[in-house]
């Protein structure tokens, strides 16, 4: 078997056997297959697709490319949560401390930003001192000690995905159902949880632009989850506009703190209560979804969720003075307003385009080894269906480079589509699979 033949087969639209997929995953992980050969094969997979059997085989091979964690010493019922990605998506940082504050153990490995979407690890690293790279023993001990640990993917957990995830980003091959299924489910299988709740985002700022594709993606992830004896639930959430009001790493952490103090936007409230209610149900704590939603809101109101967040940050080396007093976070040098040029109602606020503006400002990466500019990003003052008047400030661009800031303001003006007619807001929760 050799990689040229495998690339040729997929290039010509043929089905790859289990052995060929296994050969590719193991030889790419150990470095025998080069990045350019892997790029050619991934591009062929992207263009010609993969059937269910190929996708399942790819997922299982990737999952076993490194360690498979055993979290049974934490609990015999560990739940994991993962989002398929979005713009302003800070749900993990808000929801998981709430879940931990309810006594449900949280052991979660997160990813970095991908394409125009942000990543939880980049956001956590904008908190001075916070360590996202700790060894597995410390990770498990942290969960046993305070009920929660949020870290980056460890070196030997799904190393095949680590390489493929970064490569797909640089060759524009992210938006593919089989590649997303295998990336997410291989990590979930390797991370040791036995129950999985997936936030499957749908809309302009998501990799799935329409509900049909999101359902297809969800069904496939659920099937693989169940095949590997992990109960899996997918919650489809609307990503036509960014989640909440902040986009960018430090800016999002500040919004997270506000949410945990009870100042929470309606979209975030709906997403955390819905996804959280399923997490609580799968944990075995309580089956009634409506009661679960109440428990979530209660633990925000009584401060337990915020205190758990402080405990999490402190336990992982972060400086909690920044959380207690977010004004301490360093600000971008230029904070530039985006001004409305007409009266009307906001009709469209394309989340992908906003994500690309924030990457251009430095909040995300153009190349794998780029550094993140923590302070930059965008604050929205208005969202879809809001009424605005000419001269209103629609939002602010936070930039460290003046030229990029000015460019971002121009782009943002074009992203806000304003019309005379009020349009109704779309639903936030689009379905459960
Ligand atoms: N999140 C992942 O972990 N992988 C993908 O491919 C897309 C989103």
Coordinates of C-alpha atoms in Angstrom, one line a residue, residues 2-17 20 36-50 54:
X2 CA 1.3 3.5 -0.7
X3 CA -0.1 7.0 -0.2
X4 CA 0.0 7.9 -3.9
X5 CA -2.4 5.1 -4.7
X6 CA -4.7 6.1 -1.9
X7 CA -4.7 9.8 -3.0
X8 CA -5.4 8.6 -6.6
X9 CA -8.3 6.5 -5.5
X10 CA -10.0 9.3 -3.6
X11 CA -9.2 11.8 -6.3
X12 CA -11.1 9.5 -8.7
X13 CA -14.1 9.4 -6.3
X14 CA -13.6 5.8 -5.2
X15 CA -14.3 4.4 -1.7
X16 CA -11.3 3.9 0.6
X17 CA -11.0 0.6 2.5
X20 CA -6.2 2.3 3.5
X36 CA 1.5 18.0 1.2
X37 CA 0.4 14.4 0.6
X38 CA -2.1 14.6 3.5
X39 CA -3.3 17.9 2.0
X40 CA -3.9 16.3 -1.3
X41 CA -5.9 13.4 0.2
X42 CA -7.9 15.7 2.5
X43 CA -8.8 17.9 -0.4
X44 CA -9.9 14.8 -2.4
X45 CA -12.0 13.7 0.6
X46 CA -13.5 17.2 0.8
X47 CA -14.4 17.4 -2.9
X48 CA -15.5 13.8 -3.4
X49 CA -16.9 13.1 0.0
X50 CA -16.8 10.0 2.1
X54 CA -15.4 5.5 5.4

